PDB file of N, CA and C in Angstrom:
ATOM      1  N   MET A1321      16.080  15.248  21.957  1.00  0.00           N
ATOM      2  CA  MET A1321      17.406  14.584  21.867  1.00  0.00           C
ATOM      3  C   MET A1321      17.430  13.495  22.999  1.00  0.00           C
ATOM      4  N   ALA A1322      17.747  12.296  22.543  1.00  0.00           N
ATOM      5  CA  ALA A1322      17.971  11.258  23.574  1.00  0.00           C
ATOM      6  C   ALA A1322      18.957  11.495  24.579  1.00  0.00           C
ATOM      7  N   LEU A1323      18.836  11.046  25.750  1.00  0.00           N
ATOM      8  CA  LEU A1323      19.616  11.241  26.866  1.00  0.00           C
ATOM      9  C   LEU A1323      20.144   9.857  27.407  1.00  0.00           C
ATOM     10  N   LEU A1324      21.555   9.748  27.346  1.00  0.00           N
ATOM     11  CA  LEU A1324      22.074   8.502  27.820  1.00  0.00           C
ATOM     12  C   LEU A1324      22.719   8.725  29.122  1.00  0.00           C
ATOM     13  N   LEU A1325      22.357   8.043  30.070  1.00  0.00           N
ATOM     14  CA  LEU A1325      23.143   8.012  31.439  1.00  0.00           C
ATOM     15  C   LEU A1325      23.614   6.580  31.646  1.00  0.00           C
ATOM     16  N   ARG A1326      25.005   6.514  31.253  1.00  0.00           N
ATOM     17  CA  ARG A1326      25.548   5.203  31.484  1.00  0.00           C
ATOM     18  C   ARG A1326      25.388   4.561  32.825  1.00  0.00           C
ATOM     19  N   GLY A1327      25.102   3.367  32.946  1.00  0.00           N
ATOM     20  CA  GLY A1327      24.809   2.719  34.187  1.00  0.00           C
ATOM     21  C   GLY A1327      23.392   2.854  34.780  1.00  0.00           C
ATOM     22  N   LYS A1328      22.633   3.767  34.004  1.00  0.00           N
ATOM     23  CA  LYS A1328      21.189   4.075  34.537  1.00  0.00           C
ATOM     24  C   LYS A1328      20.157   3.799  33.381  1.00  0.00           C
ATOM     25  N   SER A1329      20.529   4.247  32.116  1.00  0.00           N
ATOM     26  CA  SER A1329      19.570   4.116  31.087  1.00  0.00           C
ATOM     27  C   SER A1329      19.445   2.653  30.736  1.00  0.00           C
ATOM     28  N   LYS A1330      18.117   2.254  30.316  1.00  0.00           N
ATOM     29  CA  LYS A1330      17.875   0.948  29.834  1.00  0.00           C
ATOM     30  C   LYS A1330      17.728   0.942  28.336  1.00  0.00           C
ATOM     31  N   CYS A1331      18.216  -0.164  27.697  1.00  0.00           N
ATOM     32  CA  CYS A1331      18.023  -0.368  26.347  1.00  0.00           C
ATOM     33  C   CYS A1331      16.592  -0.878  26.133  1.00  0.00           C
ATOM     34  N   PRO A1332      15.904  -0.201  25.131  1.00  0.00           N
ATOM     35  CA  PRO A1332      14.536  -0.549  24.876  1.00  0.00           C
ATOM     36  C   PRO A1332      14.338  -1.915  24.157  1.00  0.00           C
ATOM     37  N   ILE A1333      15.490  -2.436  23.654  1.00  0.00           N
ATOM     38  CA  ILE A1333      15.360  -3.721  22.925  1.00  0.00           C
ATOM     39  C   ILE A1333      15.465  -4.876  23.903  1.00  0.00           C
ATOM     40  N   CYS A1334      16.536  -4.869  24.746  1.00  0.00           N
ATOM     41  CA  CYS A1334      16.692  -6.004  25.745  1.00  0.00           C
ATOM     42  C   CYS A1334      16.213  -5.640  27.160  1.00  0.00           C
ATOM     43  N   GLY A1335      16.105  -4.351  27.499  1.00  0.00           N
ATOM     44  CA  GLY A1335      15.679  -4.033  28.851  1.00  0.00           C
ATOM     45  C   GLY A1335      16.767  -3.939  29.884  1.00  0.00           C
ATOM     46  N   GLU A1336      18.034  -4.208  29.463  1.00  0.00           N
ATOM     47  CA  GLU A1336      19.131  -4.159  30.365  1.00  0.00           C
ATOM     48  C   GLU A1336      19.770  -2.729  30.407  1.00  0.00           C
ATOM     49  N   ILE A1337      20.477  -2.495  31.445  1.00  0.00           N
ATOM     50  CA  ILE A1337      21.133  -1.154  31.692  1.00  0.00           C
ATOM     51  C   ILE A1337      22.333  -1.081  30.689  1.00  0.00           C
ATOM     52  N   ILE A1338      22.446   0.169  30.174  1.00  0.00           N
ATOM     53  CA  ILE A1338      23.553   0.355  29.091  1.00  0.00           C
ATOM     54  C   ILE A1338      24.801   0.794  29.825  1.00  0.00           C
ATOM     55  N   HIS A1339      25.801  -0.060  29.658  1.00  0.00           N
ATOM     56  CA  HIS A1339      27.169   0.201  30.270  1.00  0.00           C
ATOM     57  C   HIS A1339      28.184   0.450  29.174  1.00  0.00           C
ATOM     58  N   GLN A1340      27.918  -0.222  27.982  1.00  0.00           N
ATOM     59  CA  GLN A1340      28.926  -0.281  26.954  1.00  0.00           C
ATOM     60  C   GLN A1340      28.424   0.664  25.837  1.00  0.00           C
ATOM     61  N   GLU A1341      29.010   0.398  24.593  1.00  0.00           N
ATOM     62  CA  GLU A1341      28.718   1.267  23.451  1.00  0.00           C
ATOM     63  C   GLU A1341      27.259   1.330  23.225  1.00  0.00           C
ATOM     64  N   ALA A1342      26.818   2.505  22.850  1.00  0.00           N
ATOM     65  CA  ALA A1342      25.368   2.734  22.595  1.00  0.00           C
ATOM     66  C   ALA A1342      25.173   3.388  21.316  1.00  0.00           C
ATOM     67  N   VAL A1343      23.941   3.192  20.779  1.00  0.00           N
ATOM     68  CA  VAL A1343      23.498   3.899  19.478  1.00  0.00           C
ATOM     69  C   VAL A1343      22.423   4.852  19.975  1.00  0.00           C
ATOM     70  N   VAL A1344      22.586   6.143  19.531  1.00  0.00           N
ATOM     71  CA  VAL A1344      21.572   7.108  19.780  1.00  0.00           C
ATOM     72  C   VAL A1344      20.506   7.098  18.648  1.00  0.00           C
ATOM     73  N   ALA A1345      19.415   6.671  18.972  1.00  0.00           N
ATOM     74  CA  ALA A1345      18.292   6.471  17.865  1.00  0.00           C
ATOM     75  C   ALA A1345      17.748   7.840  17.469  1.00  0.00           C
ATOM     76  N   GLY A1346      17.164   7.898  16.258  1.00  0.00           N
ATOM     77  CA  GLY A1346      16.677   9.149  15.751  1.00  0.00           C
ATOM     78  C   GLY A1346      15.242   9.256  16.045  1.00  0.00           C
ATOM     79  N   TYR A1347      14.699  10.394  15.517  1.00  0.00           N
ATOM     80  CA  TYR A1347      13.275  10.681  15.620  1.00  0.00           C
ATOM     81  C   TYR A1347      12.544   9.776  14.589  1.00  0.00           C
ATOM     82  N   LEU A1348      11.435   9.248  15.035  1.00  0.00           N
ATOM     83  CA  LEU A1348      10.611   8.428  14.159  1.00  0.00           C
ATOM     84  C   LEU A1348       9.458   9.225  13.661  1.00  0.00           C
ATOM     85  N   SER A1349       9.202   9.150  12.366  1.00  0.00           N
ATOM     86  CA  SER A1349       8.161   9.722  11.695  1.00  0.00           C
ATOM     87  C   SER A1349       6.779   9.013  11.758  1.00  0.00           C
ATOM     88  N   VAL A1350       6.419   8.702  12.978  1.00  0.00           N
ATOM     89  CA  VAL A1350       5.219   7.920  13.305  1.00  0.00           C
ATOM     90  C   VAL A1350       4.390   8.508  14.510  1.00  0.00           C
ATOM     91  N   SER A1351       3.141   8.271  14.558  1.00  0.00           N
ATOM     92  CA  SER A1351       2.372   8.737  15.599  1.00  0.00           C
ATOM     93  C   SER A1351       2.624   8.035  16.927  1.00  0.00           C
ATOM     94  N   ALA A1352       2.245   8.566  18.055  1.00  0.00           N
ATOM     95  CA  ALA A1352       2.429   7.943  19.402  1.00  0.00           C
ATOM     96  C   ALA A1352       1.696   6.612  19.558  1.00  0.00           C
ATOM     97  N   GLU A1353       0.765   6.366  18.705  1.00  0.00           N
ATOM     98  CA  GLU A1353      -0.088   5.100  18.698  1.00  0.00           C
ATOM     99  C   GLU A1353       0.644   4.012  17.965  1.00  0.00           C
ATOM    100  N   HIS A1354       1.688   4.261  17.087  1.00  0.00           N
ATOM    101  CA  HIS A1354       2.320   3.250  16.358  1.00  0.00           C
ATOM    102  C   HIS A1354       3.220   2.365  17.241  1.00  0.00           C
ATOM    103  N   PRO A1355       3.231   1.051  16.923  1.00  0.00           N
ATOM    104  CA  PRO A1355       3.950   0.097  17.744  1.00  0.00           C
ATOM    105  C   PRO A1355       5.461   0.418  17.831  1.00  0.00           C
ATOM    106  N   MET A1356       6.075   1.093  16.845  1.00  0.00           N
ATOM    107  CA  MET A1356       7.441   1.427  16.990  1.00  0.00           C
ATOM    108  C   MET A1356       7.732   2.693  17.699  1.00  0.00           C
ATOM    109  N   PHE A1357       6.777   3.363  18.089  1.00  0.00           N
ATOM    110  CA  PHE A1357       6.914   4.697  18.723  1.00  0.00           C
ATOM    111  C   PHE A1357       7.793   4.593  20.003  1.00  0.00           C
ATOM    112  N   ARG A1358       7.755   3.453  20.703  1.00  0.00           N
ATOM    113  CA  ARG A1358       8.625   3.277  21.892  1.00  0.00           C
ATOM    114  C   ARG A1358      10.073   3.285  21.631  1.00  0.00           C
ATOM    115  N   PHE A1359      10.452   3.348  20.324  1.00  0.00           N
ATOM    116  CA  PHE A1359      11.853   3.414  19.943  1.00  0.00           C
ATOM    117  C   PHE A1359      12.226   4.833  19.438  1.00  0.00           C
ATOM    118  N   HIS A1360      11.364   5.814  19.628  1.00  0.00           N
ATOM    119  CA  HIS A1360      11.458   7.051  19.191  1.00  0.00           C
ATOM    120  C   HIS A1360      12.459   7.907  20.178  1.00  0.00           C
ATOM    121  N   ASP A1361      13.498   8.343  19.590  1.00  0.00           N
ATOM    122  CA  ASP A1361      14.486   9.263  20.417  1.00  0.00           C
ATOM    123  C   ASP A1361      14.969   8.550  21.581  1.00  0.00           C
ATOM    124  N   VAL A1362      15.563   7.393  21.474  1.00  0.00           N
ATOM    125  CA  VAL A1362      16.071   6.657  22.616  1.00  0.00           C
ATOM    126  C   VAL A1362      17.572   6.166  22.305  1.00  0.00           C
ATOM    127  N   CYS A1363      18.199   5.688  23.343  1.00  0.00           N
ATOM    128  CA  CYS A1363      19.549   5.041  23.182  1.00  0.00           C
ATOM    129  C   CYS A1363      19.386   3.634  23.331  1.00  0.00           C
ATOM    130  N   MET A1364      20.175   2.817  22.730  1.00  0.00           N
ATOM    131  CA  MET A1364      20.105   1.373  22.767  1.00  0.00           C
ATOM    132  C   MET A1364      21.555   0.774  22.608  1.00  0.00           C
ATOM    133  N   HIS A1365      21.750  -0.405  23.130  1.00  0.00           N
ATOM    134  CA  HIS A1365      23.073  -1.050  23.003  1.00  0.00           C
ATOM    135  C   HIS A1365      23.374  -1.169  21.498  1.00  0.00           C
ATOM    136  N   GLN A1366      24.564  -0.833  21.118  1.00  0.00           N
ATOM    137  CA  GLN A1366      25.085  -1.007  19.838  1.00  0.00           C
ATOM    138  C   GLN A1366      24.840  -2.576  19.341  1.00  0.00           C
ATOM    139  N   SER A1367      25.266  -3.404  20.205  1.00  0.00           N
ATOM    140  CA  SER A1367      25.127  -4.833  19.794  1.00  0.00           C
ATOM    141  C   SER A1367      23.659  -5.262  19.640  1.00  0.00           C
ATOM    142  N   CYS A1368      22.743  -4.728  20.477  1.00  0.00           N
ATOM    143  CA  CYS A1368      21.393  -5.033  20.275  1.00  0.00           C
ATOM    144  C   CYS A1368      20.856  -4.541  19.004  1.00  0.00           C
ATOM    145  N   TYR A1369      21.186  -3.307  18.702  1.00  0.00           N
ATOM    146  CA  TYR A1369      20.721  -2.641  17.443  1.00  0.00           C
ATOM    147  C   TYR A1369      21.228  -3.416  16.300  1.00  0.00           C
ATOM    148  N   GLU A1370      22.516  -3.835  16.299  1.00  0.00           N
ATOM    149  CA  GLU A1370      23.009  -4.511  15.060  1.00  0.00           C
ATOM    150  C   GLU A1370      22.408  -5.803  14.973  1.00  0.00           C
ATOM    151  N   GLN A1371      21.767  -6.428  15.901  1.00  0.00           N
ATOM    152  CA  GLN A1371      21.224  -7.842  15.700  1.00  0.00           C
ATOM    153  C   GLN A1371      19.750  -7.758  15.741  1.00  0.00           C
ATOM    154  N   TRP A1372      19.200  -6.576  15.904  1.00  0.00           N
ATOM    155  CA  TRP A1372      17.711  -6.374  16.108  1.00  0.00           C
ATOM    156  C   TRP A1372      16.923  -6.861  14.824  1.00  0.00           C
ATOM    157  N   GLU A1373      15.918  -7.698  15.064  1.00  0.00           N
ATOM    158  CA  GLU A1373      15.143  -8.214  13.836  1.00  0.00           C
ATOM    159  C   GLU A1373      14.226  -7.161  13.212  1.00  0.00           C
ATOM    160  N   LEU A1374      14.002  -6.013  14.001  1.00  0.00           N
ATOM    161  CA  LEU A1374      13.210  -5.001  13.464  1.00  0.00           C
ATOM    162  C   LEU A1374      13.979  -3.740  12.928  1.00  0.00           C
ATOM    163  N   ARG A1375      15.312  -3.915  12.807  1.00  0.00           N
ATOM    164  CA  ARG A1375      16.218  -2.951  12.465  1.00  0.00           C
ATOM    165  C   ARG A1375      15.882  -2.293  11.088  1.00  0.00           C
ATOM    166  N   GLU A1376      15.648  -3.102  10.050  1.00  0.00           N
ATOM    167  CA  GLU A1376      15.239  -2.528   8.733  1.00  0.00           C
ATOM    168  C   GLU A1376      13.882  -1.706   8.789  1.00  0.00           C
ATOM    169  N   THR A1377      12.926  -2.281   9.448  1.00  0.00           N
ATOM    170  CA  THR A1377      11.690  -1.526   9.575  1.00  0.00           C
ATOM    171  C   THR A1377      11.925  -0.244  10.350  1.00  0.00           C
ATOM    172  N   TYR A1378      12.663  -0.296  11.441  1.00  0.00           N
ATOM    173  CA  TYR A1378      13.051   0.925  12.174  1.00  0.00           C
ATOM    174  C   TYR A1378      13.736   1.932  11.247  1.00  0.00           C
ATOM    175  N   GLU A1379      14.668   1.573  10.574  1.00  0.00           N
ATOM    176  CA  GLU A1379      15.455   2.423   9.733  1.00  0.00           C
ATOM    177  C   GLU A1379      14.583   3.150   8.643  1.00  0.00           C
ATOM    178  N   LYS A1380      13.589   2.475   8.202  1.00  0.00           N
ATOM    179  CA  LYS A1380      12.653   3.096   7.131  1.00  0.00           C
ATOM    180  C   LYS A1380      11.831   4.152   7.743  1.00  0.00           C
ATOM    181  N   LEU A1381      11.553   4.082   9.080  1.00  0.00           N
ATOM    182  CA  LEU A1381      10.715   4.988   9.827  1.00  0.00           C
ATOM    183  C   LEU A1381      11.529   6.214  10.457  1.00  0.00           C
ATOM    184  N   VAL A1382      12.737   6.172  10.449  1.00  0.00           N
ATOM    185  CA  VAL A1382      13.532   7.253  11.038  1.00  0.00           C
ATOM    186  C   VAL A1382      13.453   8.614  10.156  1.00  0.00           C
ATOM    187  N   ALA A1383      13.042   9.616  10.748  1.00  0.00           N
ATOM    188  CA  ALA A1383      12.846  10.911   9.988  1.00  0.00           C
ATOM    189  C   ALA A1383      14.157  11.337   9.511  1.00  0.00           C
ATOM    190  N   LYS A1384      14.234  11.752   8.270  1.00  0.00           N
ATOM    191  CA  LYS A1384      15.450  12.154   7.644  1.00  0.00           C
ATOM    192  C   LYS A1384      15.420  13.620   7.426  1.00  0.00           C
TER     193      LYS A1384
END
């Protein structure tokens, strides 16, 4: 389970500290060697997630 510490956790998309609304990302069904694995079980800014160019690819990889 992703852990969000407001004011301490960094968004993996932009690299900035998360102070505002966040999205808790799911488990990805990929191996640790996969380029998207760094987005496995993380929190990210909601605004970054909504505008993320890899969002559709990411959503296809989230374990259901």
